[in-house]
Amino acid sequence: MGYREKWMEAEGTSFPGKTYAEVVLEPAFNEAKNHLLGPMMAINKAHLIMLQRQQLVSLDEAKQIARAIRAIDTEALRQARYTGQFEDLFFQVEHQLLEHAGEIAGNLHLARSRNDMGIAIYRMVLREKLLVTLASALKLEEQLLLFAGDHADTLMIGYTHTQQAQPTTLAHYMMAVTDSLNRDIRRMMASYANCNRSSMGAAALTTSGFAISREQMMELLAFDELIDNSYDAIGGADYLGEIATAVQLAAINLGRVVQDMLLWCTQEFGALHVAAPYVQISSIMPQKRNPVSFEHMRALLSSCVGNTNTVLTMIHNTPFGDIVDTEDDMQPYAWKSLAIMDNMYRLFAAVIGTMEVNKEVLRERTQGSFATVTELADTLVRTDGLSFRKAHHIVSDVVQLALAQGLAADQITLTLVNESARRHIGRDTTLNEETLREALDPVHFVDIRSLPGGPSPKEVKRMIEIRMNEQQAHLKWVGQAKDKIQRAMEHVDKVIIEWSGS
């Protein structure tokens, strides 16, 4: 027996081959029964309602098919194992419909294809998962805003290039995080809008000669728009790419913040104390409080980026048409990335909502830091009419002198300032002791930076109020989207139940 005959004996002589079934069809079937079955049945119901309303099937035929639809045991299907008897879940469901209703059930496939149906199913699944992730993102945003409200007066040093830069507040930092999250939310909402468009009626790729109503299918399935061009309906994959890109950015943005949190949890930094439910102790070192919740977030957010990269890579260089590359093999990566973001948003909210902040350590570090000296330069501009660059040179010299003498910023004396001034402008400054102390005070530094977006507590509180209103508006949008889907599904179920006579 030659090698070809041996392969045929092992794999079989008809579709599907044993290895193909194990490697491709069985995993796809398992994903489909867990994620796609609900939308598939909803499309069957909606398509039947539309066909009857368009008088393409009679009411009696519709009732017969409706009874067959209701006779399918979806829970049994969710527990079923792939046997190879049917290529996939679609054909298994179709077989059961034919068993229950006879040949007339074949009319349920009138003017539709697995192409437009499959794309609609994927879009329905993704919109649901997007709404779940968005709800968790909005819950996190609320927690961040509450946290910022508690820390409008919590002084800390702001860093640029990982070096101490200027005094700010923990609320100012956290509002920056909130605004980054808010942009992620808006990007996911935009991707939802492009996802929630109906492909139904495109059929294989050119629509149909039957007088179906694409608009009815759009409404029955709670889509917001039609995908106008039927070729685009089955060939376009950018809705997937947009979701993947939005989620990827969200994971990257949150991961950067997690990295800061881990640094701030160190004993050396000493700013944050993660609550007991989110730390683990060492098996050998009794003093350890390992912030493993943040570590897991960092790792899982990186895995999320990897999953979204997989989505984008699998779309890359594929033909513009109906292809499996953007279907069964790839969709689970999009689902998993959304699930990870949902989990990370929920976990981050829990950790932030329960952790403690060492305000005194942050304040003392800020008061002793040279991060305040920008304001000293600004003050010299105001009091002595110097150019900022000249004032900058004087203050830079003051810092070098203070460091050489082992002085902290709040120990800088008027004598030291004037010593530097005489070298640069040939005279003493007009500063007095009170003005100098004020210029070096981090509280004063923060308070006077009250321009829009600044760290002044009054300005931060203004931003918090605006973001709270935005958060509530976005939360309302998510609720309305969920309600629309629920009402549509309840409507098609109600019609099918009435037609089936039970």
Short mmCIF file of C-alpha atoms in Angstrom, two decimals:
data_model
loop_
_atom_site.label_atom_id
_atom_site.label_comp_id
_atom_site.label_asym_id
_atom_site.label_seq_id
_atom_site.Cartn_x
_atom_site.Cartn_y
_atom_site.Cartn_z
CA MET A 1 0.00 0.00 0.00
CA GLY A 2 1.42 3.39 -1.04
CA TYR A 3 1.53 6.43 1.23
CA ARG A 4 -1.49 7.98 -0.51
CA GLU A 5 -3.61 4.92 0.14
CA LYS A 6 -2.45 4.86 3.76
CA TRP A 7 -3.50 8.47 4.20
CA MET A 8 -6.91 7.83 2.62
CA GLU A 9 -7.43 4.81 4.84
CA ALA A 10 -6.66 6.86 7.96
CA GLU A 11 -8.46 10.05 6.93
CA GLY A 12 -11.44 8.65 5.03
CA THR A 13 -12.56 9.11 1.43
CA SER A 14 -15.27 11.75 1.91
CA PHE A 15 -15.60 15.14 3.52
CA PRO A 16 -14.60 15.85 6.21
CA GLY A 17 -11.23 14.20 6.54
CA LYS A 18 -10.41 13.00 10.05
CA THR A 19 -7.62 15.49 10.72
CA TYR A 20 -9.52 18.36 9.09
CA ALA A 21 -12.47 17.61 11.36
CA GLU A 22 -10.27 17.47 14.46
CA VAL A 23 -8.21 20.55 13.69
CA VAL A 24 -10.76 22.87 12.05
CA LEU A 25 -14.38 21.73 12.13
CA GLU A 26 -14.66 20.44 15.69
CA PRO A 27 -13.14 23.57 17.33
CA ALA A 28 -15.32 25.76 15.09
CA PHE A 29 -18.41 23.74 16.04
CA ASN A 30 -17.63 24.13 19.74
CA GLU A 31 -17.20 27.88 19.41
CA ALA A 32 -20.39 28.12 17.32
CA LYS A 33 -22.60 26.22 19.75
CA ASN A 34 -21.40 28.42 22.62
CA HIS A 35 -21.48 31.79 20.88
CA LEU A 36 -23.35 31.67 17.57
CA LEU A 37 -26.39 29.49 18.20
CA GLY A 38 -28.54 32.22 19.78
CA PRO A 39 -28.05 34.75 16.97
CA MET A 40 -28.46 31.98 14.39
CA MET A 41 -31.87 31.06 15.77
CA ALA A 42 -32.85 34.75 16.02
CA ILE A 43 -32.03 35.18 12.32
CA ASN A 44 -34.08 32.09 11.45
CA LYS A 45 -37.06 33.58 13.28
CA ALA A 46 -36.64 37.06 11.80
CA HIS A 47 -36.14 35.73 8.28
CA LEU A 48 -39.30 33.65 8.55
CA ILE A 49 -41.31 36.66 9.76
CA MET A 50 -39.98 38.77 6.89
CA LEU A 51 -40.72 36.07 4.28
CA GLN A 52 -44.31 35.78 5.48
CA ARG A 53 -44.83 39.56 5.56
CA GLN A 54 -43.45 39.78 2.03
CA GLN A 55 -45.86 36.96 1.04
CA LEU A 56 -43.00 34.74 -0.08
CA VAL A 57 -44.32 31.98 2.19
CA SER A 58 -47.94 31.55 3.24
CA LEU A 59 -49.09 31.99 6.82
CA ASP A 60 -49.76 28.26 7.11
CA GLU A 61 -46.23 27.48 5.88
CA ALA A 62 -44.80 30.07 8.28
CA LYS A 63 -46.66 28.48 11.18
CA GLN A 64 -45.36 25.04 10.23
CA ILE A 65 -41.78 26.31 10.08
CA ALA A 66 -42.28 28.27 13.31
CA ARG A 67 -43.27 25.05 15.08
CA ALA A 68 -40.13 23.41 13.73
CA ILE A 69 -37.97 26.26 14.96
CA ARG A 70 -39.45 25.97 18.44
CA ALA A 71 -39.03 22.20 18.41
CA ILE A 72 -35.25 22.51 18.17
CA ASP A 73 -33.66 21.81 21.53
CA THR A 74 -31.02 24.53 21.68
CA GLU A 75 -29.77 23.38 25.08
CA ALA A 76 -29.14 19.91 23.68
CA LEU A 77 -27.24 21.49 20.79
CA ARG A 78 -25.08 23.42 23.24
CA GLN A 79 -24.16 20.12 24.89
CA ALA A 80 -23.66 18.27 21.59
CA ARG A 81 -20.32 16.96 20.39
CA TYR A 82 -19.09 17.28 16.85
CA THR A 83 -19.60 14.00 15.00
CA GLY A 84 -18.74 14.90 11.42
CA GLN A 85 -22.25 14.01 10.26
CA PHE A 86 -22.75 17.67 9.38
CA GLU A 87 -20.15 20.13 8.20
CA ASP A 88 -21.06 22.69 10.85
CA LEU A 89 -23.75 23.91 13.22
CA PHE A 90 -25.67 25.67 10.45
CA PHE A 91 -26.27 22.45 8.55
CA GLN A 92 -27.10 20.55 11.74
CA VAL A 93 -29.81 23.10 12.58
CA GLU A 94 -31.10 23.04 9.01
CA HIS A 95 -31.28 19.23 9.14
CA GLN A 96 -33.33 19.37 12.33
CA LEU A 97 -35.71 21.93 10.81
CA LEU A 98 -36.28 19.62 7.84
CA GLU A 99 -36.90 16.72 10.22
CA HIS A 100 -39.52 18.68 12.16
CA ALA A 101 -41.26 20.52 9.31
CA GLY A 102 -40.53 18.47 6.23
CA GLU A 103 -39.46 19.87 2.88
CA ILE A 104 -41.28 23.15 3.46
CA ALA A 105 -38.54 24.10 5.96
CA GLY A 106 -36.21 24.44 2.99
CA ASN A 107 -38.00 27.67 2.13
CA LEU A 108 -36.48 29.25 5.23
CA HIS A 109 -33.30 29.55 3.19
CA LEU A 110 -35.08 31.47 0.45
CA ALA A 111 -33.13 34.57 -0.64
CA ARG A 112 -30.37 34.10 1.91
CA SER A 113 -26.95 32.49 2.10
CA ARG A 114 -24.59 31.33 4.77
CA ASN A 115 -22.58 34.37 3.67
CA ASP A 116 -24.96 37.17 4.67
CA MET A 117 -26.30 35.08 7.56
CA GLY A 118 -22.84 34.33 8.92
CA ILE A 119 -21.75 37.95 8.83
CA ALA A 120 -24.97 39.01 10.58
CA ILE A 121 -24.38 36.39 13.28
CA TYR A 122 -20.82 37.58 13.87
CA ARG A 123 -21.95 41.19 14.09
CA MET A 124 -24.70 40.28 16.55
CA VAL A 125 -22.27 38.40 18.76
CA LEU A 126 -19.71 41.20 18.68
CA ARG A 127 -22.23 43.93 19.46
CA GLU A 128 -23.35 42.02 22.56
CA LYS A 129 -19.78 41.52 23.74
CA LEU A 130 -18.92 45.14 23.00
CA LEU A 131 -21.82 46.32 25.16
CA VAL A 132 -20.67 44.11 28.04
CA THR A 133 -17.14 45.53 27.81
CA LEU A 134 -18.43 49.08 27.49
CA ALA A 135 -20.58 48.68 30.60
CA SER A 136 -17.52 47.60 32.60
CA ALA A 137 -15.44 50.43 31.16
CA LEU A 138 -18.09 52.92 32.26
CA LYS A 139 -18.20 51.38 35.73
CA LEU A 140 -14.44 51.84 35.95
CA GLU A 141 -14.75 55.42 34.74
CA GLU A 142 -17.23 56.12 37.53
CA GLN A 143 -14.83 54.66 40.11
CA LEU A 144 -11.91 56.71 38.76
CA LEU A 145 -13.98 59.88 39.01
CA LEU A 146 -14.97 59.08 42.60
CA PHE A 147 -11.32 58.39 43.42
CA ALA A 148 -10.26 61.68 41.81
CA GLY A 149 -12.89 63.51 43.83
CA ASP A 150 -11.35 62.13 47.02
CA HIS A 151 -7.85 63.23 46.02
CA ALA A 152 -8.29 66.73 44.58
CA ASP A 153 -5.99 68.01 47.36
CA THR A 154 -3.59 65.05 47.47
CA LEU A 155 -0.25 66.57 46.46
CA MET A 156 2.18 64.49 44.44
CA ILE A 157 5.03 64.97 42.04
CA GLY A 158 4.29 64.70 38.35
CA TYR A 159 6.93 62.96 36.27
CA THR A 160 8.23 63.50 32.75
CA HIS A 161 10.90 61.23 31.26
CA THR A 162 10.50 59.26 34.55
CA GLN A 163 12.08 62.23 36.40
CA GLN A 164 10.51 64.57 38.94
CA ALA A 165 8.97 67.42 36.99
CA GLN A 166 6.33 69.58 38.71
CA PRO A 167 3.90 69.35 41.62
CA THR A 168 0.41 68.17 40.77
CA THR A 169 -2.30 66.17 42.53
CA LEU A 170 -3.29 62.54 42.44
CA ALA A 171 -6.69 63.68 41.16
CA HIS A 172 -5.05 65.51 38.25
CA TYR A 173 -3.17 62.34 37.31
CA MET A 174 -6.28 60.20 37.67
CA MET A 175 -8.32 62.59 35.55
CA ALA A 176 -5.75 62.12 32.79
CA VAL A 177 -6.31 58.37 33.14
CA THR A 178 -10.06 58.96 33.04
CA ASP A 179 -9.85 61.03 29.88
CA SER A 180 -7.75 58.34 28.21
CA LEU A 181 -10.37 55.77 29.22
CA ASN A 182 -13.12 58.07 27.97
CA ARG A 183 -11.50 58.15 24.53
CA ASP A 184 -11.29 54.35 24.59
CA ILE A 185 -15.00 54.26 25.40
CA ARG A 186 -15.81 56.60 22.53
CA ARG A 187 -13.72 54.51 20.14
CA MET A 188 -15.57 51.35 21.20
CA MET A 189 -18.90 53.14 20.79
CA ALA A 190 -17.87 54.17 17.28
CA SER A 191 -16.84 50.61 16.48
CA TYR A 192 -20.24 49.46 17.77
CA ALA A 193 -21.95 51.79 15.29
CA ASN A 194 -20.05 50.28 12.36
CA CYS A 195 -20.53 46.76 13.71
CA ASN A 196 -24.28 47.04 14.25
CA ARG A 197 -25.17 47.10 10.55
CA SER A 198 -27.16 44.41 8.78
CA SER A 199 -25.77 42.19 6.04
CA MET A 200 -29.04 40.26 5.66
CA GLY A 201 -30.44 40.30 2.16
CA ALA A 202 -27.02 40.40 0.54
CA ALA A 203 -27.37 36.61 0.14
CA ALA A 204 -24.23 35.13 -1.43
CA LEU A 205 -22.98 38.54 -2.63
CA THR A 206 -25.51 40.01 -5.15
CA THR A 207 -28.80 40.07 -3.17
CA SER A 208 -31.72 38.10 -4.61
CA GLY A 209 -34.38 38.17 -7.31
CA PHE A 210 -37.04 37.56 -4.65
CA ALA A 211 -38.80 40.59 -3.25
CA ILE A 212 -37.47 40.34 0.27
CA SER A 213 -37.13 43.34 2.58
CA ARG A 214 -33.63 44.04 3.79
CA GLU A 215 -35.03 46.89 5.87
CA GLN A 216 -37.38 44.57 7.75
CA MET A 217 -34.51 42.24 8.60
CA MET A 218 -32.50 45.18 9.85
CA GLU A 219 -35.33 46.24 12.17
CA LEU A 220 -36.28 42.75 13.33
CA LEU A 221 -32.69 42.04 14.39
CA ALA A 222 -32.12 45.44 16.03
CA PHE A 223 -29.46 46.59 13.60
CA ASP A 224 -29.13 50.35 13.30
CA GLU A 225 -28.27 50.49 9.59
CA LEU A 226 -27.99 48.41 6.44
CA ILE A 227 -24.69 47.62 4.84
CA ASP A 228 -25.80 49.19 1.60
CA ASN A 229 -23.60 47.43 -0.92
CA SER A 230 -24.23 43.68 -0.94
CA TYR A 231 -20.66 42.82 -1.92
CA ASP A 232 -19.37 44.95 0.92
CA ALA A 233 -21.85 43.20 3.22
CA ILE A 234 -20.16 39.83 2.78
CA GLY A 235 -16.62 41.00 1.96
CA GLY A 236 -15.94 43.92 4.27
CA ALA A 237 -14.01 43.03 7.42
CA ASP A 238 -13.06 46.48 8.66
CA TYR A 239 -15.77 46.32 11.34
CA LEU A 240 -13.63 43.60 12.91
CA GLY A 241 -10.44 45.56 12.42
CA GLU A 242 -12.01 48.64 13.99
CA ILE A 243 -13.11 46.70 17.06
CA ALA A 244 -9.69 45.06 17.35
CA THR A 245 -7.93 48.42 17.03
CA ALA A 246 -10.18 50.09 19.62
CA VAL A 247 -9.67 47.24 22.07
CA GLN A 248 -5.93 47.13 21.41
CA LEU A 249 -5.56 50.83 22.22
CA ALA A 250 -7.69 50.36 25.33
CA ALA A 251 -5.46 47.53 26.53
CA ILE A 252 -2.29 49.52 25.85
CA ASN A 253 -3.64 52.60 27.61
CA LEU A 254 -4.73 50.72 30.73
CA GLY A 255 -1.48 48.73 30.76
CA ARG A 256 0.57 51.94 31.00
CA VAL A 257 -1.41 53.00 34.07
CA VAL A 258 -1.02 49.57 35.66
CA GLN A 259 2.73 49.92 35.24
CA ASP A 260 2.62 53.18 37.21
CA MET A 261 0.52 51.57 39.92
CA LEU A 262 3.04 48.77 40.34
CA LEU A 263 5.85 51.30 40.75
CA TRP A 264 3.86 53.32 43.27
CA CYS A 265 3.24 50.17 45.33
CA THR A 266 6.95 49.64 45.99
CA GLN A 267 8.29 50.36 49.47
CA GLU A 268 10.71 52.85 47.92
CA PHE A 269 7.88 54.85 46.39
CA GLY A 270 5.48 54.12 49.23
CA ALA A 271 2.41 55.81 47.76
CA LEU A 272 -0.18 53.05 47.43
CA HIS A 273 -1.37 50.27 49.71
CA VAL A 274 -3.33 47.62 47.81
CA ALA A 275 -6.12 46.06 49.88
CA ALA A 276 -5.64 42.55 51.28
CA PRO A 277 -7.98 40.78 48.81
CA TYR A 278 -5.69 41.81 45.95
CA VAL A 279 -2.23 40.96 47.32
CA GLN A 280 -0.44 37.68 47.97
CA ILE A 281 2.17 36.91 50.60
CA SER A 282 5.51 35.25 49.96
CA SER A 283 6.03 31.60 50.79
CA ILE A 284 9.35 32.45 52.45
CA MET A 285 9.50 36.21 53.13
CA PRO A 286 6.97 37.23 55.81
CA GLN A 287 7.20 40.95 55.07
CA LYS A 288 6.07 40.67 51.46
CA ARG A 289 2.77 42.07 50.17
CA ASN A 290 2.90 41.24 46.48
CA PRO A 291 0.46 43.35 44.39
CA VAL A 292 -0.28 40.39 42.15
CA SER A 293 -3.61 41.85 41.00
CA PHE A 294 -1.71 44.56 39.12
CA GLU A 295 0.81 42.01 37.84
CA HIS A 296 -1.94 39.80 36.43
CA MET A 297 -3.54 42.85 34.84
CA ARG A 298 -0.29 43.77 33.16
CA ALA A 299 0.16 40.26 31.76
CA LEU A 300 -3.44 39.82 30.67
CA LEU A 301 -3.58 43.23 29.02
CA SER A 302 -0.51 42.24 27.02
CA SER A 303 -2.27 39.03 26.00
CA CYS A 304 -5.23 41.15 24.91
CA VAL A 305 -2.93 43.17 22.65
CA GLY A 306 -1.69 39.87 21.23
CA ASN A 307 -5.22 38.67 20.49
CA THR A 308 -6.12 41.90 18.72
CA ASN A 309 -2.90 41.71 16.73
CA THR A 310 -3.97 38.22 15.66
CA VAL A 311 -7.28 39.61 14.43
CA LEU A 312 -5.59 42.32 12.38
CA THR A 313 -2.94 39.96 11.04
CA MET A 314 -5.52 37.38 9.95
CA ILE A 315 -7.37 40.08 7.99
CA HIS A 316 -4.16 41.35 6.42
CA ASN A 317 -3.63 40.48 2.75
CA THR A 318 -6.85 38.47 2.49
CA PRO A 319 -9.03 38.72 -0.65
CA PHE A 320 -11.90 41.19 -0.59
CA GLY A 321 -14.76 38.74 -0.51
CA ASP A 322 -16.37 35.96 1.51
CA ILE A 323 -13.46 34.12 3.13
CA VAL A 324 -13.04 31.91 6.18
CA ASP A 325 -10.02 33.92 7.33
CA THR A 326 -12.36 36.52 8.86
CA GLU A 327 -14.84 33.97 10.15
CA ASP A 328 -14.68 30.84 12.32
CA ASP A 329 -10.93 30.76 12.94
CA MET A 330 -10.52 34.44 13.74
CA GLN A 331 -13.68 35.54 15.54
CA PRO A 332 -12.75 33.82 18.83
CA TYR A 333 -9.69 36.06 19.10
CA ALA A 334 -11.92 39.13 18.93
CA TRP A 335 -14.29 37.64 21.51
CA LYS A 336 -11.41 36.78 23.85
CA SER A 337 -9.88 40.25 23.60
CA LEU A 338 -13.22 41.82 24.55
CA ALA A 339 -13.64 39.37 27.42
CA ILE A 340 -10.17 40.21 28.75
CA MET A 341 -10.88 43.96 28.64
CA ASP A 342 -14.19 43.40 30.41
CA ASN A 343 -12.38 41.48 33.16
CA MET A 344 -9.54 43.98 33.45
CA TYR A 345 -11.91 46.93 33.73
CA ARG A 346 -13.80 45.18 36.51
CA LEU A 347 -10.65 44.13 38.37
CA PHE A 348 -8.98 47.54 38.06
CA ALA A 349 -12.11 49.22 39.42
CA ALA A 350 -12.14 46.86 42.41
CA VAL A 351 -8.46 47.42 43.22
CA ILE A 352 -8.65 51.21 42.83
CA GLY A 353 -11.87 51.33 44.83
CA THR A 354 -10.31 49.55 47.82
CA MET A 355 -6.68 50.72 47.92
CA GLU A 356 -5.30 53.32 50.31
CA VAL A 357 -3.10 56.30 49.46
CA ASN A 358 -0.23 57.48 51.66
CA LYS A 359 -0.97 61.18 51.36
CA GLU A 360 1.67 62.26 53.86
CA VAL A 361 4.52 60.52 52.05
CA LEU A 362 3.44 62.11 48.77
CA ARG A 363 3.14 65.56 50.37
CA GLU A 364 6.52 65.39 52.11
CA ARG A 365 8.21 64.21 48.94
CA THR A 366 6.63 67.05 46.99
CA GLN A 367 7.59 69.70 49.53
CA GLY A 368 11.24 68.65 49.55
CA SER A 369 11.45 68.27 45.79
CA PHE A 370 12.89 70.77 43.34
CA ALA A 371 9.76 70.20 41.24
CA THR A 372 8.49 73.58 42.47
CA VAL A 373 11.30 75.70 41.02
CA THR A 374 9.50 76.39 37.74
CA GLU A 375 7.28 78.67 39.79
CA LEU A 376 10.36 80.40 41.27
CA ALA A 377 11.48 81.23 37.73
CA ASP A 378 7.97 82.43 36.89
CA THR A 379 7.98 84.60 40.02
CA LEU A 380 11.26 86.28 39.01
CA VAL A 381 9.67 87.13 35.65
CA ARG A 382 6.79 88.81 37.50
CA THR A 383 8.76 90.59 40.24
CA ASP A 384 11.91 91.59 38.39
CA GLY A 385 10.76 91.91 34.78
CA LEU A 386 13.29 89.33 33.59
CA SER A 387 12.88 87.23 30.50
CA PHE A 388 11.88 83.69 31.33
CA ARG A 389 15.13 82.35 29.86
CA LYS A 390 17.21 84.65 32.13
CA ALA A 391 15.09 83.68 35.15
CA HIS A 392 15.54 80.04 34.17
CA HIS A 393 19.33 80.42 34.23
CA ILE A 394 19.24 82.03 37.69
CA VAL A 395 17.03 79.29 39.15
CA SER A 396 19.03 76.52 37.50
CA ASP A 397 22.10 77.94 39.20
CA VAL A 398 20.22 78.10 42.53
CA VAL A 399 19.34 74.40 42.23
CA GLN A 400 22.97 73.48 41.61
CA LEU A 401 24.09 75.52 44.62
CA ALA A 402 21.41 73.96 46.85
CA LEU A 403 22.32 70.44 45.77
CA ALA A 404 26.00 71.15 46.42
CA GLN A 405 25.09 72.27 49.95
CA GLY A 406 22.74 69.32 50.55
CA LEU A 407 19.65 71.49 50.77
CA ALA A 408 16.10 70.46 49.89
CA ALA A 409 13.96 72.79 47.79
CA ASP A 410 12.08 74.15 50.77
CA GLN A 411 15.42 75.07 52.38
CA ILE A 412 16.48 77.43 49.59
CA THR A 413 17.26 80.84 51.07
CA LEU A 414 16.90 84.34 49.70
CA THR A 415 20.68 84.71 50.10
CA LEU A 416 21.22 81.77 47.75
CA VAL A 417 18.85 83.23 45.15
CA ASN A 418 20.51 86.63 45.25
CA GLU A 419 23.98 85.09 45.03
CA SER A 420 22.95 83.47 41.76
CA ALA A 421 21.19 86.62 40.55
CA ARG A 422 24.31 88.72 41.00
CA ARG A 423 26.22 86.33 38.74
CA HIS A 424 23.60 86.53 35.99
CA ILE A 425 22.10 90.04 36.19
CA GLY A 426 24.62 91.87 38.38
CA ARG A 427 22.20 92.67 41.20
CA ASP A 428 19.96 91.19 43.88
CA THR A 429 16.37 90.29 43.06
CA THR A 430 13.42 92.21 44.50
CA LEU A 431 12.11 89.03 46.11
CA ASN A 432 11.35 89.03 49.81
CA GLU A 433 11.26 86.04 52.14
CA GLU A 434 7.47 85.68 51.98
CA THR A 435 7.40 85.75 48.16
CA LEU A 436 10.22 83.20 48.01
CA ARG A 437 8.47 80.79 50.39
CA GLU A 438 5.26 81.11 48.39
CA ALA A 439 7.09 80.46 45.11
CA LEU A 440 8.53 77.25 46.55
CA ASP A 441 5.25 76.06 48.11
CA PRO A 442 3.79 73.11 46.14
CA VAL A 443 0.26 73.93 47.35
CA HIS A 444 0.58 77.43 45.90
CA PHE A 445 2.10 75.95 42.73
CA VAL A 446 -0.95 73.73 42.22
CA ASP A 447 -3.55 76.30 43.26
CA ILE A 448 -2.50 78.97 40.77
CA ARG A 449 -2.45 76.54 37.87
CA SER A 450 -6.16 76.94 37.35
CA LEU A 451 -6.22 77.25 33.58
CA PRO A 452 -8.52 74.74 31.85
CA GLY A 453 -7.12 71.27 32.45
CA GLY A 454 -4.75 72.35 35.22
CA PRO A 455 -4.25 70.65 38.61
CA SER A 456 -5.94 73.32 40.72
CA PRO A 457 -8.50 71.53 42.95
CA LYS A 458 -11.22 73.90 41.73
CA GLU A 459 -10.39 73.12 38.09
CA VAL A 460 -10.15 69.37 38.72
CA LYS A 461 -13.56 69.41 40.39
CA ARG A 462 -14.98 71.21 37.35
CA MET A 463 -13.57 68.47 35.10
CA ILE A 464 -14.94 65.74 37.35
CA GLU A 465 -18.44 67.18 37.14
CA ILE A 466 -18.31 67.35 33.33
CA ARG A 467 -16.92 63.81 33.03
CA MET A 468 -19.59 62.49 35.40
CA ASN A 469 -22.26 63.90 33.09
CA GLU A 470 -20.52 62.36 30.07
CA GLN A 471 -20.25 59.03 31.88
CA GLN A 472 -23.97 59.07 32.64
CA ALA A 473 -24.79 59.92 29.02
CA HIS A 474 -22.64 57.05 27.77
CA LEU A 475 -24.19 54.71 30.33
CA LYS A 476 -27.62 55.71 29.07
CA TRP A 477 -26.49 55.02 25.48
CA VAL A 478 -25.36 51.50 26.45
CA GLY A 479 -28.67 50.89 28.22
CA GLN A 480 -30.66 52.03 25.21
CA ALA A 481 -28.62 49.80 22.88
CA LYS A 482 -29.22 46.80 25.13
CA ASP A 483 -32.94 47.61 25.41
CA LYS A 484 -33.28 47.88 21.63
CA ILE A 485 -31.75 44.45 21.13
CA GLN A 486 -33.83 42.91 23.91
CA ARG A 487 -37.09 44.36 22.57
CA ALA A 488 -36.32 43.13 19.05
CA MET A 489 -35.51 39.61 20.25
CA GLU A 490 -38.66 39.55 22.38
CA HIS A 491 -40.73 40.64 19.40
CA VAL A 492 -39.48 37.92 17.05
CA ASP A 493 -39.90 35.34 19.82
CA LYS A 494 -43.47 36.52 20.43
CA VAL A 495 -44.41 36.19 16.74
CA ILE A 496 -42.87 32.73 16.44
CA ILE A 497 -44.62 31.59 19.64
CA GLU A 498 -47.97 32.86 18.34
CA TRP A 499 -47.46 31.13 15.00
CA SER A 500 -46.45 27.87 16.63
CA GLY A 501 -49.64 27.89 18.67
CA SER A 502 -48.04 27.60 22.08
#
